[in-house]
mmCIF file of C-alpha atoms and ligand atoms in Angstrom:
data_model
loop_
_atom_site.group_PDB
_atom_site.id
_atom_site.type_symbol
_atom_site.label_atom_id
_atom_site.label_comp_id
_atom_site.label_asym_id
_atom_site.label_seq_id
_atom_site.Cartn_x
_atom_site.Cartn_y
_atom_site.Cartn_z
ATOM 1 C CA MET A 916 -7.421 -150.690 -17.468
ATOM 2 C CA CYS A 917 -9.754 -150.678 -14.442
ATOM 3 C CA GLY A 918 -10.306 -154.164 -13.066
ATOM 4 C CA LEU A 919 -7.781 -155.741 -15.396
ATOM 5 C CA ILE A 920 -5.226 -157.619 -13.377
ATOM 6 C CA PRO A 921 -2.639 -159.093 -15.695
ATOM 7 C CA GLU A 922 -1.152 -162.432 -14.774
ATOM 8 C CA ASP A 923 2.435 -162.336 -13.654
ATOM 9 C CA ASP A 924 4.899 -163.266 -16.325
ATOM 10 C CA ILE A 925 8.653 -163.060 -15.905
ATOM 11 C CA HIS A 926 8.957 -161.688 -19.439
ATOM 12 C CA ARG A 927 6.599 -158.784 -18.822
ATOM 13 C CA VAL A 928 8.960 -156.227 -17.297
ATOM 14 C CA VAL A 929 6.827 -153.117 -17.718
ATOM 15 C CA GLY A 930 3.059 -153.376 -17.620
ATOM 16 C CA PHE A 931 -0.047 -151.446 -16.595
ATOM 17 C CA ASP A 932 0.945 -150.999 -12.967
ATOM 18 C CA LEU A 933 2.801 -147.689 -13.042
ATOM 19 C CA GLY A 934 0.969 -146.041 -15.926
ATOM 20 C CA ASP A 935 3.926 -146.302 -18.269
ATOM 21 C CA ASP A 936 3.667 -145.490 -21.956
ATOM 22 C CA ALA A 937 3.935 -148.968 -23.414
ATOM 23 C CA GLY A 938 4.243 -152.598 -22.346
ATOM 24 C CA VAL A 939 7.681 -154.194 -22.435
ATOM 25 C CA TYR A 940 8.210 -157.908 -23.012
ATOM 26 C CA LEU A 941 11.645 -159.424 -22.721
ATOM 27 C CA LEU A 942 12.749 -161.958 -25.350
ATOM 28 C CA GLU A 943 15.311 -164.679 -24.612
ATOM 29 C CA ASP A 944 18.152 -162.904 -26.470
ATOM 30 C CA GLY A 945 18.006 -159.677 -24.432
ATOM 31 C CA THR A 946 15.832 -157.823 -26.923
ATOM 32 C CA ALA A 947 12.871 -156.015 -25.442
ATOM 33 C CA LEU A 948 9.614 -155.949 -27.372
ATOM 34 C CA VAL A 949 7.718 -152.688 -26.762
ATOM 35 C CA GLN A 950 4.003 -152.569 -27.608
ATOM 36 C CA THR A 951 1.408 -149.825 -27.575
ATOM 37 C CA VAL A 952 -1.900 -148.797 -29.162
ATOM 38 C CA ASP A 953 -3.539 -145.377 -29.499
ATOM 39 C CA VAL A 954 -6.626 -144.205 -31.396
ATOM 40 C CA ILE A 955 -7.977 -140.634 -31.641
ATOM 41 C CA THR A 956 -10.821 -138.650 -33.225
ATOM 42 C CA PRO A 957 -10.185 -135.919 -35.848
ATOM 43 C CA LEU A 958 -8.897 -132.624 -34.500
ATOM 44 C CA VAL A 959 -7.980 -130.829 -37.730
ATOM 45 C CA ASP A 960 -9.961 -130.404 -40.978
ATOM 46 C CA ASP A 961 -7.360 -131.868 -43.329
ATOM 47 C CA SER A 962 -7.751 -135.692 -43.432
ATOM 48 C CA ARG A 963 -4.179 -136.469 -44.427
ATOM 49 C CA GLN A 964 -2.819 -134.212 -41.668
ATOM 50 C CA PHE A 965 -5.145 -135.912 -39.188
ATOM 51 C CA GLY A 966 -3.819 -139.332 -40.232
ATOM 52 C CA ARG A 967 -0.270 -138.179 -39.807
ATOM 53 C CA ILE A 968 -0.978 -136.686 -36.381
ATOM 54 C CA ALA A 969 -2.799 -139.827 -35.170
ATOM 55 C CA ALA A 970 0.086 -142.039 -36.302
ATOM 56 C CA ALA A 971 2.774 -139.772 -34.796
ATOM 57 C CA ASN A 972 0.739 -139.773 -31.572
ATOM 58 C CA ALA A 973 0.583 -143.586 -31.492
ATOM 59 C CA ILE A 974 4.252 -144.143 -32.350
ATOM 60 C CA SER A 975 5.290 -141.655 -29.660
ATOM 61 C CA ASP A 976 4.845 -144.149 -26.813
ATOM 62 C CA ILE A 977 7.551 -146.298 -28.414
ATOM 63 C CA TYR A 978 9.978 -143.359 -28.517
ATOM 64 C CA ALA A 979 9.105 -142.381 -24.940
ATOM 65 C CA MET A 980 10.541 -145.720 -23.799
ATOM 66 C CA GLY A 981 13.778 -145.234 -25.697
ATOM 67 C CA ALA A 982 12.809 -147.858 -28.292
ATOM 68 C CA LYS A 983 12.619 -147.854 -32.094
ATOM 69 C CA PRO A 984 9.333 -148.534 -33.893
ATOM 70 C CA LEU A 985 9.447 -151.663 -36.047
ATOM 71 C CA THR A 986 5.936 -152.520 -37.251
ATOM 72 C CA ALA A 987 2.467 -150.965 -37.060
ATOM 73 C CA LEU A 988 -1.153 -151.905 -37.783
ATOM 74 C CA ASN A 989 -3.890 -149.426 -38.701
ATOM 75 C CA ILE A 990 -7.052 -149.270 -36.620
ATOM 76 C CA VAL A 991 -9.751 -147.164 -38.213
ATOM 77 C CA THR A 992 -13.495 -146.582 -37.840
ATOM 78 C CA PHE A 993 -15.350 -144.809 -40.624
ATOM 79 C CA PRO A 994 -18.942 -143.772 -41.497
ATOM 80 C CA ASP A 995 -18.942 -144.969 -45.138
ATOM 81 C CA ASN A 996 -22.633 -144.075 -45.594
ATOM 82 C CA CYS A 997 -22.072 -140.325 -45.203
ATOM 83 C CA LEU A 998 -18.455 -139.609 -46.144
ATOM 84 C CA PRO A 999 -16.616 -140.274 -49.411
ATOM 85 C CA LEU A 1000 -14.010 -143.043 -49.279
ATOM 86 C CA THR A 1001 -11.350 -140.571 -50.407
ATOM 87 C CA VAL A 1002 -11.442 -139.200 -46.842
ATOM 88 C CA LEU A 1003 -10.554 -142.672 -45.563
ATOM 89 C CA SER A 1004 -7.734 -143.107 -48.058
ATOM 90 C CA ASP A 1005 -6.357 -139.647 -47.184
ATOM 91 C CA ILE A 1006 -6.307 -140.530 -43.473
ATOM 92 C CA LEU A 1007 -4.504 -143.796 -44.193
ATOM 93 C CA GLN A 1008 -2.076 -142.002 -46.496
ATOM 94 C CA GLY A 1009 -1.249 -139.586 -43.660
ATOM 95 C CA GLY A 1010 -0.637 -142.557 -41.357
ATOM 96 C CA LEU A 1011 1.645 -144.086 -43.971
ATOM 97 C CA ASP A 1012 3.562 -140.781 -44.288
ATOM 98 C CA ALA A 1013 4.292 -140.852 -40.542
ATOM 99 C CA CYS A 1014 5.244 -144.554 -40.558
ATOM 100 C CA ARG A 1015 7.647 -144.010 -43.481
ATOM 101 C CA GLU A 1016 9.269 -141.120 -41.663
ATOM 102 C CA ALA A 1017 9.572 -143.329 -38.579
ATOM 103 C CA SER A 1018 11.037 -146.221 -40.660
ATOM 104 C CA CYS A 1019 8.182 -148.290 -39.273
ATOM 105 C CA ALA A 1020 6.672 -150.994 -41.522
ATOM 106 C CA LEU A 1021 2.888 -150.639 -41.860
ATOM 107 C CA MET A 1022 1.695 -154.252 -41.975
ATOM 108 C CA GLY A 1023 -2.039 -153.818 -42.581
ATOM 109 C CA GLY A 1024 -4.839 -153.205 -40.174
ATOM 110 C CA HIS A 1025 -8.557 -153.283 -39.655
ATOM 111 C CA THR A 1026 -11.431 -150.948 -40.595
ATOM 112 C CA LEU A 1027 -14.856 -150.895 -38.938
ATOM 113 C CA ARG A 1028 -18.037 -149.025 -39.773
ATOM 114 C CA ASP A 1029 -18.936 -146.451 -37.125
ATOM 115 C CA ASP A 1030 -20.786 -143.137 -36.846
ATOM 116 C CA GLU A 1031 -17.559 -141.359 -36.059
ATOM 117 C CA ILE A 1032 -14.101 -141.328 -37.610
ATOM 118 C CA LYS A 1033 -11.392 -142.697 -35.351
ATOM 119 C CA TYR A 1034 -7.869 -143.577 -36.364
ATOM 120 C CA GLY A 1035 -4.722 -144.833 -34.760
ATOM 121 C CA LEU A 1036 -2.070 -147.519 -34.742
ATOM 122 C CA ALA A 1037 -0.985 -150.525 -32.770
ATOM 123 C CA VAL A 1038 2.797 -150.254 -32.797
ATOM 124 C CA THR A 1039 5.564 -152.683 -31.925
ATOM 125 C CA GLY A 1040 9.059 -151.440 -31.239
ATOM 126 C CA ILE A 1041 12.324 -152.942 -30.093
ATOM 127 C CA ALA A 1042 15.214 -151.939 -27.880
ATOM 128 C CA LYS A 1043 18.096 -153.586 -26.064
ATOM 129 C CA ALA A 1044 16.561 -154.479 -22.717
ATOM 130 C CA ASP A 1045 19.092 -152.394 -20.768
ATOM 131 C CA LYS A 1046 18.367 -149.322 -22.916
ATOM 132 C CA ILE A 1047 14.663 -149.154 -22.039
ATOM 133 C CA VAL A 1048 13.682 -145.879 -20.363
ATOM 134 C CA THR A 1049 10.582 -145.998 -18.148
ATOM 135 C CA ASN A 1050 8.756 -143.301 -16.171
ATOM 136 C CA ALA A 1051 10.066 -144.796 -12.930
ATOM 137 C CA GLY A 1052 13.758 -143.861 -12.896
ATOM 138 C CA ALA A 1053 13.824 -140.130 -12.028
ATOM 139 C CA ARG A 1054 16.212 -139.249 -9.171
ATOM 140 C CA PRO A 1055 16.573 -136.234 -6.888
ATOM 141 C CA GLY A 1056 18.874 -133.714 -8.559
ATOM 142 C CA ASP A 1057 17.702 -134.534 -12.094
ATOM 143 C CA ALA A 1058 16.708 -131.781 -14.499
ATOM 144 C CA LEU A 1059 13.377 -131.990 -16.360
ATOM 145 C CA VAL A 1060 13.482 -131.253 -20.086
ATOM 146 C CA LEU A 1061 10.441 -130.795 -22.352
ATOM 147 C CA THR A 1062 10.689 -131.157 -26.155
ATOM 148 C CA LYS A 1063 7.414 -129.673 -27.493
ATOM 149 C CA PRO A 1064 5.269 -126.666 -26.544
ATOM 150 C CA ILE A 1065 1.822 -127.285 -25.005
ATOM 151 C CA GLY A 1066 -1.688 -126.177 -25.952
ATOM 152 C CA THR A 1067 -2.889 -128.575 -28.685
ATOM 153 C CA GLY A 1068 -6.101 -129.340 -26.757
ATOM 154 C CA LEU A 1069 -7.038 -125.663 -26.458
ATOM 155 C CA ILE A 1070 -6.237 -125.052 -30.126
ATOM 156 C CA SER A 1071 -8.236 -128.069 -31.348
ATOM 157 C CA THR A 1072 -11.271 -126.957 -29.335
ATOM 158 C CA ALA A 1073 -10.846 -123.484 -30.817
ATOM 159 C CA ILE A 1074 -10.710 -125.004 -34.331
ATOM 160 C CA LYS A 1075 -14.025 -126.803 -33.674
ATOM 161 C CA ARG A 1076 -15.604 -123.544 -32.459
ATOM 162 C CA GLY A 1077 -14.144 -121.420 -35.257
ATOM 163 C CA LYS A 1078 -12.011 -119.388 -32.842
ATOM 164 C CA ALA A 1079 -8.510 -120.493 -33.827
ATOM 165 C CA LYS A 1080 -6.162 -118.174 -35.694
ATOM 166 C CA GLN A 1081 -4.175 -119.595 -38.621
ATOM 167 C CA VAL A 1082 -0.839 -119.006 -36.905
ATOM 168 C CA ALA A 1083 -1.973 -121.103 -33.921
ATOM 169 C CA ILE A 1084 -3.365 -123.889 -36.128
ATOM 170 C CA ARG A 1085 -0.201 -124.038 -38.218
ATOM 171 C CA ALA A 1086 2.071 -124.180 -35.192
ATOM 172 C CA ALA A 1087 -0.045 -126.862 -33.499
ATOM 173 C CA VAL A 1088 -0.176 -129.038 -36.620
ATOM 174 C CA LYS A 1089 3.548 -128.678 -37.194
ATOM 175 C CA SER A 1090 4.282 -129.726 -33.630
ATOM 176 C CA MET A 1091 1.802 -132.638 -33.674
ATOM 177 C CA ILE A 1092 3.087 -134.140 -36.940
ATOM 178 C CA THR A 1093 6.661 -133.939 -35.658
ATOM 179 C CA LEU A 1094 7.763 -137.396 -34.522
ATOM 180 C CA ASN A 1095 9.424 -137.734 -31.130
ATOM 181 C CA ARG A 1096 12.119 -139.703 -32.980
ATOM 182 C CA ASP A 1097 14.821 -137.032 -32.813
ATOM 183 C CA ALA A 1098 14.063 -136.144 -29.205
ATOM 184 C CA ALA A 1099 14.258 -139.833 -28.268
ATOM 185 C CA GLY A 1100 17.478 -140.281 -30.243
ATOM 186 C CA ALA A 1101 19.098 -137.387 -28.391
ATOM 187 C CA MET A 1102 17.841 -138.731 -25.057
ATOM 188 C CA THR A 1103 19.309 -142.175 -25.755
ATOM 189 C CA ARG A 1104 22.613 -140.645 -26.775
ATOM 190 C CA VAL A 1105 22.961 -138.490 -23.669
ATOM 191 C CA GLY A 1106 21.463 -141.034 -21.265
ATOM 192 C CA ALA A 1107 18.288 -140.329 -19.269
ATOM 193 C CA HIS A 1108 16.888 -141.641 -15.994
ATOM 194 C CA ALA A 1109 13.198 -141.469 -16.926
ATOM 195 C CA CYS A 1110 10.883 -140.338 -19.695
ATOM 196 C CA THR A 1111 7.232 -140.072 -20.642
ATOM 197 C CA ASP A 1112 5.396 -138.408 -23.498
ATOM 198 C CA ILE A 1113 2.828 -135.698 -22.807
ATOM 199 C CA THR A 1114 -0.630 -136.727 -24.064
ATOM 200 C CA GLY A 1115 -4.176 -136.868 -22.666
ATOM 201 C CA PHE A 1116 -3.422 -136.113 -19.001
ATOM 202 C CA GLY A 1117 -1.600 -132.905 -19.880
ATOM 203 C CA LEU A 1118 1.863 -131.779 -18.804
ATOM 204 C CA LEU A 1119 1.131 -131.919 -15.074
ATOM 205 C CA GLY A 1120 -0.848 -135.172 -15.281
ATOM 206 C CA HIS A 1121 1.955 -137.067 -16.982
ATOM 207 C CA ALA A 1122 4.532 -135.355 -14.765
ATOM 208 C CA SER A 1123 2.538 -136.541 -11.693
ATOM 209 C CA GLN A 1124 2.574 -140.109 -13.005
ATOM 210 C CA LEU A 1125 6.335 -139.910 -13.492
ATOM 211 C CA ALA A 1126 6.741 -138.545 -9.955
ATOM 212 C CA ARG A 1127 4.641 -141.378 -8.462
ATOM 213 C CA ALA A 1128 6.325 -144.119 -10.479
ATOM 214 C CA SER A 1129 9.765 -142.781 -9.544
ATOM 215 C CA GLY A 1130 8.951 -142.118 -5.876
ATOM 216 C CA VAL A 1131 10.064 -138.474 -6.102
ATOM 217 C CA THR A 1132 8.573 -134.967 -6.090
ATOM 218 C CA LEU A 1133 8.977 -132.679 -9.104
ATOM 219 C CA VAL A 1134 9.499 -128.925 -8.917
ATOM 220 C CA ILE A 1135 8.051 -127.352 -12.059
ATOM 221 C CA ARG A 1136 8.568 -123.692 -12.914
ATOM 222 C CA HIS A 1137 5.334 -122.873 -14.720
ATOM 223 C CA GLU A 1138 6.629 -119.801 -16.556
ATOM 224 C CA LYS A 1139 9.247 -122.011 -18.240
ATOM 225 C CA ALA A 1140 6.628 -124.224 -19.916
ATOM 226 C CA PRO A 1141 6.730 -123.451 -23.654
ATOM 227 C CA LEU A 1142 3.286 -122.580 -25.095
ATOM 228 C CA LEU A 1143 1.933 -122.719 -28.647
ATOM 229 C CA PRO A 1144 0.833 -119.316 -30.069
ATOM 230 C CA HIS A 1145 -2.388 -117.758 -28.663
ATOM 231 C CA VAL A 1146 -2.834 -120.506 -26.055
ATOM 232 C CA LEU A 1147 -3.155 -118.061 -23.159
ATOM 233 C CA GLU A 1148 -5.848 -116.041 -24.970
ATOM 234 C CA LEU A 1149 -7.734 -119.214 -25.885
ATOM 235 C CA ALA A 1150 -7.691 -120.373 -22.265
ATOM 236 C CA LYS A 1151 -8.969 -116.949 -21.172
ATOM 237 C CA ILE A 1152 -11.974 -117.155 -23.520
ATOM 238 C CA GLY A 1153 -12.914 -120.615 -22.216
ATOM 239 C CA MET A 1154 -11.543 -122.929 -24.915
ATOM 240 C CA ALA A 1155 -10.359 -125.606 -22.477
ATOM 241 C CA PRO A 1156 -11.591 -129.012 -23.706
ATOM 242 C CA GLY A 1157 -13.676 -131.305 -21.471
ATOM 243 C CA GLY A 1158 -10.701 -133.444 -20.466
ATOM 244 C CA THR A 1159 -8.984 -130.568 -18.663
ATOM 245 C CA LYS A 1160 -11.414 -130.558 -15.738
ATOM 246 C CA ASN A 1161 -11.026 -134.310 -15.253
ATOM 247 C CA ASN A 1162 -7.249 -133.969 -15.342
ATOM 248 C CA ILE A 1163 -7.268 -131.233 -12.706
ATOM 249 C CA ALA A 1164 -9.653 -133.236 -10.514
ATOM 250 C CA ALA A 1165 -7.524 -136.372 -10.826
ATOM 251 C CA TYR A 1166 -4.182 -134.780 -9.910
ATOM 252 C CA LYS A 1167 -4.785 -131.590 -7.906
ATOM 253 C CA ASP A 1168 -4.683 -133.225 -4.451
ATOM 254 C CA LYS A 1169 -0.980 -133.962 -4.774
ATOM 255 C CA LEU A 1170 -0.124 -130.686 -6.456
ATOM 256 C CA ARG A 1171 1.208 -127.752 -4.450
ATOM 257 C CA LEU A 1172 0.374 -124.419 -6.091
ATOM 258 C CA PRO A 1173 1.921 -120.978 -5.599
ATOM 259 C CA LYS A 1174 -0.321 -118.405 -3.827
ATOM 260 C CA LYS A 1175 -3.046 -116.869 -6.039
ATOM 261 C CA PHE A 1176 -2.329 -119.170 -8.955
ATOM 262 C CA GLU A 1177 -4.545 -118.357 -11.933
ATOM 263 C CA ARG A 1178 -7.087 -120.944 -13.028
ATOM 264 C CA VAL A 1179 -6.336 -120.364 -16.735
ATOM 265 C CA MET A 1180 -2.670 -121.216 -16.185
ATOM 266 C CA LEU A 1181 -3.698 -124.431 -14.442
ATOM 267 C CA GLU A 1182 -5.967 -125.261 -17.385
ATOM 268 C CA ILE A 1183 -3.025 -124.792 -19.759
ATOM 269 C CA LEU A 1184 -0.728 -126.986 -17.688
ATOM 270 C CA PHE A 1185 -3.401 -129.726 -17.622
ATOM 271 C CA ASP A 1186 -4.429 -129.243 -21.273
ATOM 272 C CA PRO A 1187 -4.804 -132.709 -22.885
ATOM 273 C CA GLN A 1188 -2.154 -132.987 -25.578
ATOM 274 C CA THR A 1189 -2.193 -134.964 -28.797
ATOM 275 C CA SER A 1190 1.236 -136.073 -29.996
ATOM 276 C CA GLY A 1191 2.891 -134.001 -27.273
ATOM 277 C CA GLY A 1192 6.603 -133.874 -26.531
ATOM 278 C CA LEU A 1193 8.829 -135.944 -24.295
ATOM 279 C CA LEU A 1194 9.356 -135.041 -20.649
ATOM 280 C CA ILE A 1195 12.854 -136.276 -19.840
ATOM 281 C CA ALA A 1196 14.493 -136.577 -16.399
ATOM 282 C CA LEU A 1197 18.272 -136.706 -16.566
ATOM 283 C CA PRO A 1198 21.296 -135.810 -14.432
ATOM 284 C CA GLU A 1199 21.574 -132.033 -14.226
ATOM 285 C CA GLU A 1200 25.153 -132.023 -15.539
ATOM 286 C CA LYS A 1201 23.967 -133.730 -18.750
ATOM 287 C CA ALA A 1202 21.079 -131.341 -19.379
ATOM 288 C CA SER A 1203 22.998 -128.733 -21.371
ATOM 289 C CA HIS A 1204 24.362 -131.465 -23.674
ATOM 290 C CA LEU A 1205 20.805 -132.699 -24.287
ATOM 291 C CA LEU A 1206 19.542 -129.160 -24.953
ATOM 292 C CA ARG A 1207 22.356 -128.600 -27.460
ATOM 293 C CA LEU A 1208 21.445 -131.787 -29.346
ATOM 294 C CA LEU A 1209 17.707 -130.997 -29.277
ATOM 295 C CA LYS A 1210 18.334 -127.503 -30.640
ATOM 296 C CA ARG A 1211 20.536 -128.856 -33.394
ATOM 297 C CA LEU A 1212 17.792 -131.374 -34.297
ATOM 298 C CA LYS A 1213 15.229 -128.525 -34.210
ATOM 299 C CA THR A 1214 12.744 -130.268 -31.916
ATOM 300 C CA PRO A 1215 9.626 -128.059 -31.467
ATOM 301 C CA ALA A 1216 10.922 -127.044 -28.007
ATOM 302 C CA ALA A 1217 14.017 -127.704 -25.916
ATOM 303 C CA VAL A 1218 13.684 -126.291 -22.401
ATOM 304 C CA ILE A 1219 14.431 -127.153 -18.801
ATOM 305 C CA ILE A 1220 11.092 -126.738 -17.012
ATOM 306 C CA GLY A 1221 12.095 -127.867 -13.541
ATOM 307 C CA SER A 1222 13.913 -130.402 -11.421
ATOM 308 C CA VAL A 1223 13.470 -133.514 -9.334
ATOM 309 C CA THR A 1224 13.669 -133.505 -5.529
ATOM 310 C CA ARG A 1225 13.309 -136.179 -2.873
ATOM 311 C CA LYS A 1226 9.781 -137.334 -2.123
ATOM 312 C CA ARG A 1227 7.722 -134.902 -0.028
ATOM 313 C CA ARG A 1228 4.929 -136.864 1.571
ATOM 314 C CA GLY A 1229 1.663 -136.513 -0.339
ATOM 315 C CA VAL A 1230 3.164 -134.192 -2.965
ATOM 316 C CA ASP A 1231 3.826 -135.175 -6.590
ATOM 317 C CA ILE A 1232 4.510 -131.686 -7.914
ATOM 318 C CA ILE A 1233 5.491 -128.357 -6.422
ATOM 319 C CA LEU A 1234 4.546 -125.685 -8.928
ATOM 320 C CA GLU A 1235 6.633 -122.522 -8.785
HETATM 321 CO CO1 LIG B 1489 2.485 -142.027 -23.562
HETATM 322 CO CO1 LIG B 1490 -0.561 -143.762 -25.372
HETATM 323 CO CO1 LIG B 1491 -9.504 -157.452 -40.200
#
């Protein structure tokens, strides 16, 4: 986005400015069009699973804004000189599986030759304009709820280096293929002030963006953050992916840490996620209702990880 200054348009109500999940364009009849695109490289061995994960990851930005996915287009790069085309069709089949589950019509797409496999979707969703949830609405007194455990970045690095245990791989895949549909449905039903999904910037990176966009400070209780199996061990043996360091560097200045905070825990909290959960800010008195719904819907996690306080100058997050 660097250097891109979009022209002002009265229809464009949410854009690049505050680092929100998707762009929102208002139509004349009060319908909001929500658009996003996301492409990733393989992180599991099974092609169909990878396709499903990449699609769930792309659709997630629609759910994070309280919208429903409507249509999607495939974007795929593929080295057809060294891999059989069945790999490509398996990836696309996985994407179709996720779109079907999301009741999102896959309209086509575009394939390019490249040395590396990459796959994702451009997705369009809709919502009533007044039902859109952005990352900018969190208010002091809100509770912060997270709907998936973290650690997919550590586990995918461990897969690449042959260090991941089956139980960790299975749990990560299960969480990543799970759509944020149910979590978003519950959020819409209960009513939330703000939301974002947890992806490349990690839990604390996306939480920082929400804090900045909302003009508040978040208090996050690190021991409440739900972790995928073996994530702590993997962090201890140096499985943090390259993105973690960049995330820490980008957000640490406005992060207040407890005394003697362990580096591995920081790496986990900044672990880049693929198809991560929703971080939802909502009035504290509504939080138990949301947790009840999330548990009934069996979202991969359903925990209060902290709260929202008034803005402390120069501080996005107070970690406890
Ligand atoms: Co997002
Ligand atoms: Co995205
Ligand atoms: Co084309």
